[in-house]
Amino acid sequence: MGWFGKLTGGTVGFFLGGPLGALLGTVIGHSFDKRSKIHVRIGRGREHHAQNFTANDQAQMVFFVATFSMLGKMLAAGKGISNAEIRVIEDFIDRDLRLNIAEKEFAMRIVNTAAASREPFEKFAQQFYAQFHRHPQMLHTMYDILCRVADADNKLTKEEEKLLDSAATIFKLRDRSRGSNTGYAGTGSGNEKNYTTLGCKKTDDIDTIKSAYKKLVKDFHPDTIASKGLPEEFTKFATQKFKEINEAYEEIRKERGF
């Protein structure tokens, strides 16, 4: 996460811009006020001026800040923040994004700041879409992660459902069924989880399963992701998903005998 080491007290928010830039500036300021252990360098003079941030840095920042901002708003939409919801976010951080301790702490600061912010969820989602509208894998993935957090405590509130509908509309998703867009496995056990990973049902025929598998393999193949120059964090996530997609397909193939 190259941009993380370039963070500065004032210029980074202006570079990122929009509601995400404002929220990031608040988080950075709060981190310094609380003498956080996060290793963020304050620019001296022009040493770390915003011009040192590249277009790739911006894409990485948008992915990171928007993801955890939207997750924060989803937490705030529930009837109290449950341990199950927190575990989903922490699992995403640890297992999928593989963030280090400092990055994880920073991510959770964004979650908490966004949850308390008056900025609406839609503003964060719109900035995310503006950056990644040409990359449907990222839009589908973000939607599924939001769904997983909303479903974590098995109590979907009207406000959570409203945010999911807003995300699907802003991201221009045709398929709004939870767990069927990216192979994000979510909950479940045994072969049921394998079908969820492929975005399928146990009752689907073999041709449907094969078609779903081929599409996911194409979308999440490491070479496909690498060719698009997507953020490092998403590349890690996609690599893990590619492995899980193949493993799930093999289990189903053995079970169904094709």
PDB file of C-alpha atoms in Angstrom:
ATOM      1  CA  MET A   1       0.000   0.000   0.000  1.00  0.00           C
ATOM      2  CA  GLY A   2       2.460   2.601  -1.290  1.00  0.00           C
ATOM      3  CA  TRP A   3       0.285   5.646  -0.623  1.00  0.00           C
ATOM      4  CA  PHE A   4       0.094   4.856   3.086  1.00  0.00           C
ATOM      5  CA  GLY A   5       3.684   5.936   3.706  1.00  0.00           C
ATOM      6  CA  LYS A   6       3.087   9.218   1.871  1.00  0.00           C
ATOM      7  CA  LEU A   7       0.230  10.440   4.054  1.00  0.00           C
ATOM      8  CA  THR A   8       0.585  14.037   5.210  1.00  0.00           C
ATOM      9  CA  GLY A   9      -1.307  16.215   7.626  1.00  0.00           C
ATOM     10  CA  GLY A  10      -2.955  18.563   5.175  1.00  0.00           C
ATOM     11  CA  THR A  11      -2.249  17.925   1.517  1.00  0.00           C
ATOM     12  CA  VAL A  12      -3.602  14.375   1.154  1.00  0.00           C
ATOM     13  CA  GLY A  13      -7.229  15.363   1.616  1.00  0.00           C
ATOM     14  CA  PHE A  14      -6.966  17.965  -1.122  1.00  0.00           C
ATOM     15  CA  PHE A  15      -5.333  15.430  -3.416  1.00  0.00           C
ATOM     16  CA  LEU A  16      -8.043  12.817  -2.926  1.00  0.00           C
ATOM     17  CA  GLY A  17     -10.858  15.366  -2.955  1.00  0.00           C
ATOM     18  CA  GLY A  18     -14.581  14.978  -2.356  1.00  0.00           C
ATOM     19  CA  PRO A  19     -16.184  13.485   0.754  1.00  0.00           C
ATOM     20  CA  LEU A  20     -13.525  10.776   0.932  1.00  0.00           C
ATOM     21  CA  GLY A  21     -10.764  13.383   1.039  1.00  0.00           C
ATOM     22  CA  ALA A  22     -12.544  15.255   3.810  1.00  0.00           C
ATOM     23  CA  LEU A  23     -13.026  12.092   5.843  1.00  0.00           C
ATOM     24  CA  LEU A  24      -9.427  11.001   5.310  1.00  0.00           C
ATOM     25  CA  GLY A  25      -8.203  14.397   6.485  1.00  0.00           C
ATOM     26  CA  THR A  26     -10.297  14.038   9.639  1.00  0.00           C
ATOM     27  CA  VAL A  27      -8.922  10.565  10.322  1.00  0.00           C
ATOM     28  CA  ILE A  28      -5.331  11.693   9.840  1.00  0.00           C
ATOM     29  CA  GLY A  29      -5.831  14.683  12.125  1.00  0.00           C
ATOM     30  CA  HIS A  30      -7.437  12.494  14.753  1.00  0.00           C
ATOM     31  CA  SER A  31      -4.571  10.006  14.491  1.00  0.00           C
ATOM     32  CA  PHE A  32      -2.035  12.723  15.250  1.00  0.00           C
ATOM     33  CA  ASP A  33      -4.128  14.175  18.062  1.00  0.00           C
ATOM     34  CA  LYS A  34      -4.319  10.781  19.751  1.00  0.00           C
ATOM     35  CA  ARG A  35      -0.620  10.060  19.140  1.00  0.00           C
ATOM     36  CA  SER A  36      -1.521   6.967  17.193  1.00  0.00           C
ATOM     37  CA  LYS A  37       1.000   4.211  16.639  1.00  0.00           C
ATOM     38  CA  ILE A  38       0.298   4.439  12.918  1.00  0.00           C
ATOM     39  CA  HIS A  39       3.474   5.320  11.077  1.00  0.00           C
ATOM     40  CA  VAL A  40       2.262   8.328   9.134  1.00  0.00           C
ATOM     41  CA  ARG A  41       4.814  10.980   8.218  1.00  0.00           C
ATOM     42  CA  ILE A  42       4.045  14.669   8.443  1.00  0.00           C
ATOM     43  CA  GLY A  43       5.481  16.627   5.559  1.00  0.00           C
ATOM     44  CA  ARG A  44       8.081  19.283   6.335  1.00  0.00           C
ATOM     45  CA  GLY A  45       8.085  22.126   3.904  1.00  0.00           C
ATOM     46  CA  ARG A  46       7.516  20.599   0.484  1.00  0.00           C
ATOM     47  CA  GLU A  47       9.016  17.254   1.289  1.00  0.00           C
ATOM     48  CA  HIS A  48       5.747  15.347   0.907  1.00  0.00           C
ATOM     49  CA  HIS A  49       3.670  17.706  -1.182  1.00  0.00           C
ATOM     50  CA  ALA A  50       0.525  16.323  -2.802  1.00  0.00           C
ATOM     51  CA  GLN A  51       2.296  16.249  -6.147  1.00  0.00           C
ATOM     52  CA  ASN A  52       4.160  13.158  -4.885  1.00  0.00           C
ATOM     53  CA  PHE A  53       0.919  11.200  -5.090  1.00  0.00           C
ATOM     54  CA  THR A  54       0.401   9.401  -8.394  1.00  0.00           C
ATOM     55  CA  ALA A  55      -2.802   8.435 -10.183  1.00  0.00           C
ATOM     56  CA  ASN A  56      -2.247   4.907  -8.892  1.00  0.00           C
ATOM     57  CA  ASP A  57      -1.943   6.278  -5.357  1.00  0.00           C
ATOM     58  CA  GLN A  58      -5.296   7.972  -5.835  1.00  0.00           C
ATOM     59  CA  ALA A  59      -6.948   4.747  -7.009  1.00  0.00           C
ATOM     60  CA  GLN A  60      -5.546   2.907  -4.001  1.00  0.00           C
ATOM     61  CA  MET A  61      -6.722   5.637  -1.641  1.00  0.00           C
ATOM     62  CA  VAL A  62     -10.215   5.680  -3.101  1.00  0.00           C
ATOM     63  CA  PHE A  63     -10.478   1.902  -2.794  1.00  0.00           C
ATOM     64  CA  PHE A  64      -9.230   1.868   0.796  1.00  0.00           C
ATOM     65  CA  VAL A  65     -11.032   4.927   2.158  1.00  0.00           C
ATOM     66  CA  ALA A  66     -14.314   4.333   0.292  1.00  0.00           C
ATOM     67  CA  THR A  67     -14.448   0.662   1.225  1.00  0.00           C
ATOM     68  CA  PHE A  68     -14.096   1.280   4.940  1.00  0.00           C
ATOM     69  CA  SER A  69     -16.249   4.409   4.845  1.00  0.00           C
ATOM     70  CA  MET A  70     -19.122   2.475   3.283  1.00  0.00           C
ATOM     71  CA  LEU A  71     -18.648  -0.355   5.764  1.00  0.00           C
ATOM     72  CA  GLY A  72     -18.760   2.204   8.581  1.00  0.00           C
ATOM     73  CA  LYS A  73     -22.054   3.597   7.310  1.00  0.00           C
ATOM     74  CA  MET A  74     -23.448   0.063   7.049  1.00  0.00           C
ATOM     75  CA  LEU A  75     -22.534  -0.582  10.682  1.00  0.00           C
ATOM     76  CA  ALA A  76     -24.252   2.636  11.707  1.00  0.00           C
ATOM     77  CA  ALA A  77     -27.407   1.600   9.831  1.00  0.00           C
ATOM     78  CA  GLY A  78     -28.005  -1.409  12.052  1.00  0.00           C
ATOM     79  CA  LYS A  79     -29.690  -1.528  15.440  1.00  0.00           C
ATOM     80  CA  GLY A  80     -26.457  -1.268  17.342  1.00  0.00           C
ATOM     81  CA  ILE A  81     -23.103  -2.611  16.198  1.00  0.00           C
ATOM     82  CA  SER A  82     -22.907  -6.365  16.730  1.00  0.00           C
ATOM     83  CA  ASN A  83     -19.828  -8.485  17.329  1.00  0.00           C
ATOM     84  CA  ALA A  84     -20.782 -10.534  14.275  1.00  0.00           C
ATOM     85  CA  GLU A  85     -20.596  -7.461  12.042  1.00  0.00           C
ATOM     86  CA  ILE A  86     -17.211  -6.471  13.447  1.00  0.00           C
ATOM     87  CA  ARG A  87     -15.916  -9.999  12.868  1.00  0.00           C
ATOM     88  CA  VAL A  88     -16.949  -9.849   9.208  1.00  0.00           C
ATOM     89  CA  ILE A  89     -14.983  -6.632   8.706  1.00  0.00           C
ATOM     90  CA  GLU A  90     -11.962  -7.940  10.600  1.00  0.00           C
ATOM     91  CA  ASP A  91     -12.034 -11.170   8.581  1.00  0.00           C
ATOM     92  CA  PHE A  92     -12.096  -9.126   5.385  1.00  0.00           C
ATOM     93  CA  ILE A  93      -9.120  -7.101   6.633  1.00  0.00           C
ATOM     94  CA  ASP A  94      -7.075 -10.059   7.863  1.00  0.00           C
ATOM     95  CA  ARG A  95      -7.922 -12.877   5.449  1.00  0.00           C
ATOM     96  CA  ASP A  96      -8.668 -11.090   2.199  1.00  0.00           C
ATOM     97  CA  LEU A  97      -6.756  -7.802   2.240  1.00  0.00           C
ATOM     98  CA  ARG A  98      -3.978  -9.059   4.533  1.00  0.00           C
ATOM     99  CA  LEU A  99      -3.308  -5.646   6.031  1.00  0.00           C
ATOM    100  CA  ASN A 100      -0.552  -5.176   8.574  1.00  0.00           C
ATOM    101  CA  ILE A 101      -1.238  -3.920  12.113  1.00  0.00           C
ATOM    102  CA  ALA A 102      -0.824  -0.238  11.296  1.00  0.00           C
ATOM    103  CA  GLU A 103      -2.994  -0.475   8.171  1.00  0.00           C
ATOM    104  CA  LYS A 104      -5.664  -2.405  10.075  1.00  0.00           C
ATOM    105  CA  GLU A 105      -5.745   0.212  12.807  1.00  0.00           C
ATOM    106  CA  PHE A 106      -6.060   2.953  10.202  1.00  0.00           C
ATOM    107  CA  ALA A 107      -8.857   1.066   8.427  1.00  0.00           C
ATOM    108  CA  MET A 108     -10.842   0.744  11.645  1.00  0.00           C
ATOM    109  CA  ARG A 109     -10.373   4.461  12.341  1.00  0.00           C
ATOM    110  CA  ILE A 110     -11.975   5.135   8.971  1.00  0.00           C
ATOM    111  CA  VAL A 111     -14.836   2.759   9.826  1.00  0.00           C
ATOM    112  CA  ASN A 112     -15.502   4.495  13.139  1.00  0.00           C
ATOM    113  CA  THR A 113     -15.169   8.007  11.712  1.00  0.00           C
ATOM    114  CA  ALA A 114     -17.521   7.237   8.832  1.00  0.00           C
ATOM    115  CA  ALA A 115     -20.053   5.612  11.162  1.00  0.00           C
ATOM    116  CA  ALA A 116     -20.243   8.854  13.165  1.00  0.00           C
ATOM    117  CA  SER A 117     -20.113  11.129  10.112  1.00  0.00           C
ATOM    118  CA  ARG A 118     -23.122  13.078   8.821  1.00  0.00           C
ATOM    119  CA  GLU A 119     -21.948  12.475   5.253  1.00  0.00           C
ATOM    120  CA  PRO A 120     -24.451  10.123   3.581  1.00  0.00           C
ATOM    121  CA  PHE A 121     -23.478   6.674   2.383  1.00  0.00           C
ATOM    122  CA  GLU A 122     -24.375   7.626  -1.170  1.00  0.00           C
ATOM    123  CA  LYS A 123     -21.590  10.236  -1.402  1.00  0.00           C
ATOM    124  CA  PHE A 124     -18.933   7.643  -0.611  1.00  0.00           C
ATOM    125  CA  ALA A 125     -20.486   5.123  -3.005  1.00  0.00           C
ATOM    126  CA  GLN A 126     -20.626   7.674  -5.824  1.00  0.00           C
ATOM    127  CA  GLN A 127     -16.945   8.541  -5.458  1.00  0.00           C
ATOM    128  CA  PHE A 128     -16.077   4.834  -5.439  1.00  0.00           C
ATOM    129  CA  TYR A 129     -18.123   4.302  -8.611  1.00  0.00           C
ATOM    130  CA  ALA A 130     -16.561   7.316 -10.331  1.00  0.00           C
ATOM    131  CA  GLN A 131     -13.111   5.792  -9.790  1.00  0.00           C
ATOM    132  CA  PHE A 132     -13.923   2.151 -10.625  1.00  0.00           C
ATOM    133  CA  HIS A 133     -16.935   2.193 -12.970  1.00  0.00           C
ATOM    134  CA  ARG A 134     -14.862   0.415 -15.640  1.00  0.00           C
ATOM    135  CA  HIS A 135     -14.080  -2.468 -13.283  1.00  0.00           C
ATOM    136  CA  PRO A 136     -17.253  -4.467 -12.573  1.00  0.00           C
ATOM    137  CA  GLN A 137     -15.340  -6.986 -10.450  1.00  0.00           C
ATOM    138  CA  MET A 138     -14.699  -4.276  -7.880  1.00  0.00           C
ATOM    139  CA  LEU A 139     -18.267  -2.989  -7.910  1.00  0.00           C
ATOM    140  CA  HIS A 140     -19.720  -6.473  -7.467  1.00  0.00           C
ATOM    141  CA  THR A 141     -17.208  -7.308  -4.768  1.00  0.00           C
ATOM    142  CA  MET A 142     -17.943  -4.148  -2.818  1.00  0.00           C
ATOM    143  CA  TYR A 143     -21.664  -4.841  -2.976  1.00  0.00           C
ATOM    144  CA  ASP A 144     -21.222  -8.390  -1.713  1.00  0.00           C
ATOM    145  CA  ILE A 145     -19.040  -7.275   1.205  1.00  0.00           C
ATOM    146  CA  LEU A 146     -21.675  -4.729   2.191  1.00  0.00           C
ATOM    147  CA  CYS A 147     -24.280  -7.493   2.005  1.00  0.00           C
ATOM    148  CA  ARG A 148     -22.214  -9.757   4.182  1.00  0.00           C
ATOM    149  CA  VAL A 149     -21.895  -7.109   6.897  1.00  0.00           C
ATOM    150  CA  ALA A 150     -25.617  -6.321   6.708  1.00  0.00           C
ATOM    151  CA  ASP A 151     -26.497 -10.024   6.985  1.00  0.00           C
ATOM    152  CA  ALA A 152     -23.944 -10.812   9.696  1.00  0.00           C
ATOM    153  CA  ASP A 153     -26.363 -10.621  12.626  1.00  0.00           C
ATOM    154  CA  ASN A 154     -29.302 -12.110  10.681  1.00  0.00           C
ATOM    155  CA  LYS A 155     -31.277  -8.920  11.337  1.00  0.00           C
ATOM    156  CA  LEU A 156     -31.513  -6.845   8.171  1.00  0.00           C
ATOM    157  CA  THR A 157     -32.936  -3.444   9.129  1.00  0.00           C
ATOM    158  CA  LYS A 158     -34.865  -1.199   6.766  1.00  0.00           C
ATOM    159  CA  GLU A 159     -31.988   1.267   6.834  1.00  0.00           C
ATOM    160  CA  GLU A 160     -29.466  -1.450   5.923  1.00  0.00           C
ATOM    161  CA  GLU A 161     -31.700  -2.604   3.090  1.00  0.00           C
ATOM    162  CA  LYS A 162     -31.973   0.999   1.898  1.00  0.00           C
ATOM    163  CA  LEU A 163     -28.178   1.331   1.780  1.00  0.00           C
ATOM    164  CA  LEU A 164     -27.865  -1.920  -0.177  1.00  0.00           C
ATOM    165  CA  ASP A 165     -30.421  -0.689  -2.679  1.00  0.00           C
ATOM    166  CA  SER A 166     -28.538   2.605  -2.982  1.00  0.00           C
ATOM    167  CA  ALA A 167     -25.253   0.774  -3.584  1.00  0.00           C
ATOM    168  CA  ALA A 168     -26.796  -1.465  -6.258  1.00  0.00           C
ATOM    169  CA  THR A 169     -28.326   1.544  -7.998  1.00  0.00           C
ATOM    170  CA  ILE A 170     -25.159   3.668  -7.878  1.00  0.00           C
ATOM    171  CA  PHE A 171     -23.002   0.743  -9.025  1.00  0.00           C
ATOM    172  CA  LYS A 172     -25.538  -0.042 -11.787  1.00  0.00           C
ATOM    173  CA  LEU A 173     -25.792  -3.707 -10.806  1.00  0.00           C
ATOM    174  CA  ARG A 174     -28.343  -5.839 -12.595  1.00  0.00           C
ATOM    175  CA  ASP A 175     -28.089  -8.796 -10.224  1.00  0.00           C
ATOM    176  CA  ARG A 176     -28.798  -7.562  -6.705  1.00  0.00           C
ATOM    177  CA  SER A 177     -29.085 -10.953  -5.034  1.00  0.00           C
ATOM    178  CA  ARG A 178     -26.737 -11.212  -2.092  1.00  0.00           C
ATOM    179  CA  GLY A 179     -23.764 -13.536  -2.433  1.00  0.00           C
ATOM    180  CA  SER A 180     -24.216 -14.094  -6.164  1.00  0.00           C
ATOM    181  CA  ASN A 181     -21.992 -11.490  -7.759  1.00  0.00           C
ATOM    182  CA  THR A 182     -18.396 -12.326  -6.992  1.00  0.00           C
ATOM    183  CA  GLY A 183     -18.217 -15.673  -5.308  1.00  0.00           C
ATOM    184  CA  TYR A 184     -17.888 -14.075  -1.883  1.00  0.00           C
ATOM    185  CA  ALA A 185     -18.637 -17.188   0.122  1.00  0.00           C
ATOM    186  CA  GLY A 186     -20.041 -15.660   3.277  1.00  0.00           C
ATOM    187  CA  THR A 187     -21.604 -18.044   5.762  1.00  0.00           C
ATOM    188  CA  GLY A 188     -22.531 -21.652   5.287  1.00  0.00           C
ATOM    189  CA  SER A 189     -20.805 -24.989   5.596  1.00  0.00           C
ATOM    190  CA  GLY A 190     -19.804 -27.966   3.478  1.00  0.00           C
ATOM    191  CA  ASN A 191     -20.948 -28.114  -0.110  1.00  0.00           C
ATOM    192  CA  GLU A 192     -23.489 -25.325   0.436  1.00  0.00           C
ATOM    193  CA  LYS A 193     -20.625 -22.867   0.802  1.00  0.00           C
ATOM    194  CA  ASN A 194     -19.062 -24.160  -2.422  1.00  0.00           C
ATOM    195  CA  TYR A 195     -22.206 -23.292  -4.375  1.00  0.00           C
ATOM    196  CA  THR A 196     -22.349 -19.852  -2.752  1.00  0.00           C
ATOM    197  CA  THR A 197     -18.731 -19.268  -3.746  1.00  0.00           C
ATOM    198  CA  LEU A 198     -19.732 -19.746  -7.384  1.00  0.00           C
ATOM    199  CA  GLY A 199     -22.874 -17.670  -6.954  1.00  0.00           C
ATOM    200  CA  CYS A 200     -24.989 -20.760  -7.641  1.00  0.00           C
ATOM    201  CA  LYS A 201     -27.652 -22.859  -5.951  1.00  0.00           C
ATOM    202  CA  LYS A 202     -27.535 -26.581  -5.251  1.00  0.00           C
ATOM    203  CA  THR A 203     -30.523 -26.976  -7.555  1.00  0.00           C
ATOM    204  CA  ASP A 204     -28.742 -25.402 -10.547  1.00  0.00           C
ATOM    205  CA  ASP A 205     -27.952 -27.694 -13.466  1.00  0.00           C
ATOM    206  CA  ILE A 206     -24.391 -28.538 -14.514  1.00  0.00           C
ATOM    207  CA  ASP A 207     -24.341 -26.121 -17.463  1.00  0.00           C
ATOM    208  CA  THR A 208     -25.326 -23.230 -15.161  1.00  0.00           C
ATOM    209  CA  ILE A 209     -22.572 -24.138 -12.719  1.00  0.00           C
ATOM    210  CA  LYS A 210     -19.971 -24.407 -15.472  1.00  0.00           C
ATOM    211  CA  SER A 211     -21.012 -21.054 -16.917  1.00  0.00           C
ATOM    212  CA  ALA A 212     -20.802 -19.333 -13.530  1.00  0.00           C
ATOM    213  CA  TYR A 213     -17.384 -20.864 -12.911  1.00  0.00           C
ATOM    214  CA  LYS A 214     -15.980 -19.789 -16.273  1.00  0.00           C
ATOM    215  CA  LYS A 215     -17.138 -16.208 -15.770  1.00  0.00           C
ATOM    216  CA  LEU A 216     -15.658 -15.954 -12.273  1.00  0.00           C
ATOM    217  CA  VAL A 217     -12.351 -17.498 -13.360  1.00  0.00           C
ATOM    218  CA  LYS A 218     -12.117 -14.982 -16.187  1.00  0.00           C
ATOM    219  CA  ASP A 219     -12.994 -12.023 -13.958  1.00  0.00           C
ATOM    220  CA  PHE A 220     -10.677 -12.952 -11.084  1.00  0.00           C
ATOM    221  CA  HIS A 221      -7.757 -14.539 -12.933  1.00  0.00           C
ATOM    222  CA  PRO A 222      -4.500 -12.960 -11.682  1.00  0.00           C
ATOM    223  CA  ASP A 223      -3.489 -12.030 -15.224  1.00  0.00           C
ATOM    224  CA  THR A 224      -6.811 -10.253 -15.786  1.00  0.00           C
ATOM    225  CA  ILE A 225      -6.507  -8.292 -12.560  1.00  0.00           C
ATOM    226  CA  ALA A 226      -2.838  -7.446 -13.165  1.00  0.00           C
ATOM    227  CA  SER A 227      -3.588  -6.124 -16.647  1.00  0.00           C
ATOM    228  CA  LYS A 228      -6.068  -3.616 -15.251  1.00  0.00           C
ATOM    229  CA  GLY A 229      -3.652  -1.997 -12.829  1.00  0.00           C
ATOM    230  CA  LEU A 230      -6.079  -2.280  -9.912  1.00  0.00           C
ATOM    231  CA  PRO A 231      -5.194  -1.404  -6.297  1.00  0.00           C
ATOM    232  CA  GLU A 232      -2.795  -3.710  -4.512  1.00  0.00           C
ATOM    233  CA  GLU A 233      -5.353  -4.537  -1.823  1.00  0.00           C
ATOM    234  CA  PHE A 234      -7.914  -5.668  -4.387  1.00  0.00           C
ATOM    235  CA  THR A 235      -5.264  -7.709  -6.205  1.00  0.00           C
ATOM    236  CA  LYS A 236      -4.633  -9.640  -2.982  1.00  0.00           C
ATOM    237  CA  PHE A 237      -8.346 -10.156  -2.547  1.00  0.00           C
ATOM    238  CA  ALA A 238      -8.805 -11.306  -6.141  1.00  0.00           C
ATOM    239  CA  THR A 239      -5.930 -13.793  -5.866  1.00  0.00           C
ATOM    240  CA  GLN A 240      -7.510 -15.355  -2.791  1.00  0.00           C
ATOM    241  CA  LYS A 241     -10.919 -15.477  -4.462  1.00  0.00           C
ATOM    242  CA  PHE A 242      -9.446 -17.108  -7.580  1.00  0.00           C
ATOM    243  CA  LYS A 243      -8.084 -19.904  -5.394  1.00  0.00           C
ATOM    244  CA  GLU A 244     -11.388 -20.348  -3.568  1.00  0.00           C
ATOM    245  CA  ILE A 245     -13.374 -20.361  -6.821  1.00  0.00           C
ATOM    246  CA  ASN A 246     -11.250 -23.186  -8.220  1.00  0.00           C
ATOM    247  CA  GLU A 247     -11.405 -25.194  -5.004  1.00  0.00           C
ATOM    248  CA  ALA A 248     -15.181 -24.822  -4.773  1.00  0.00           C
ATOM    249  CA  TYR A 249     -15.652 -25.873  -8.399  1.00  0.00           C
ATOM    250  CA  GLU A 250     -13.507 -28.973  -7.941  1.00  0.00           C
ATOM    251  CA  GLU A 251     -15.521 -30.010  -4.873  1.00  0.00           C
ATOM    252  CA  ILE A 252     -18.804 -29.560  -6.736  1.00  0.00           C
ATOM    253  CA  ARG A 253     -17.461 -31.342  -9.806  1.00  0.00           C
ATOM    254  CA  LYS A 254     -16.489 -34.362  -7.698  1.00  0.00           C
ATOM    255  CA  GLU A 255     -19.807 -34.321  -5.879  1.00  0.00           C
ATOM    256  CA  ARG A 256     -21.910 -34.084  -9.029  1.00  0.00           C
ATOM    257  CA  GLY A 257     -19.681 -36.365 -11.106  1.00  0.00           C
ATOM    258  CA  PHE A 258     -18.964 -34.237 -14.154  1.00  0.00           C
TER     259      PHE A 258
END
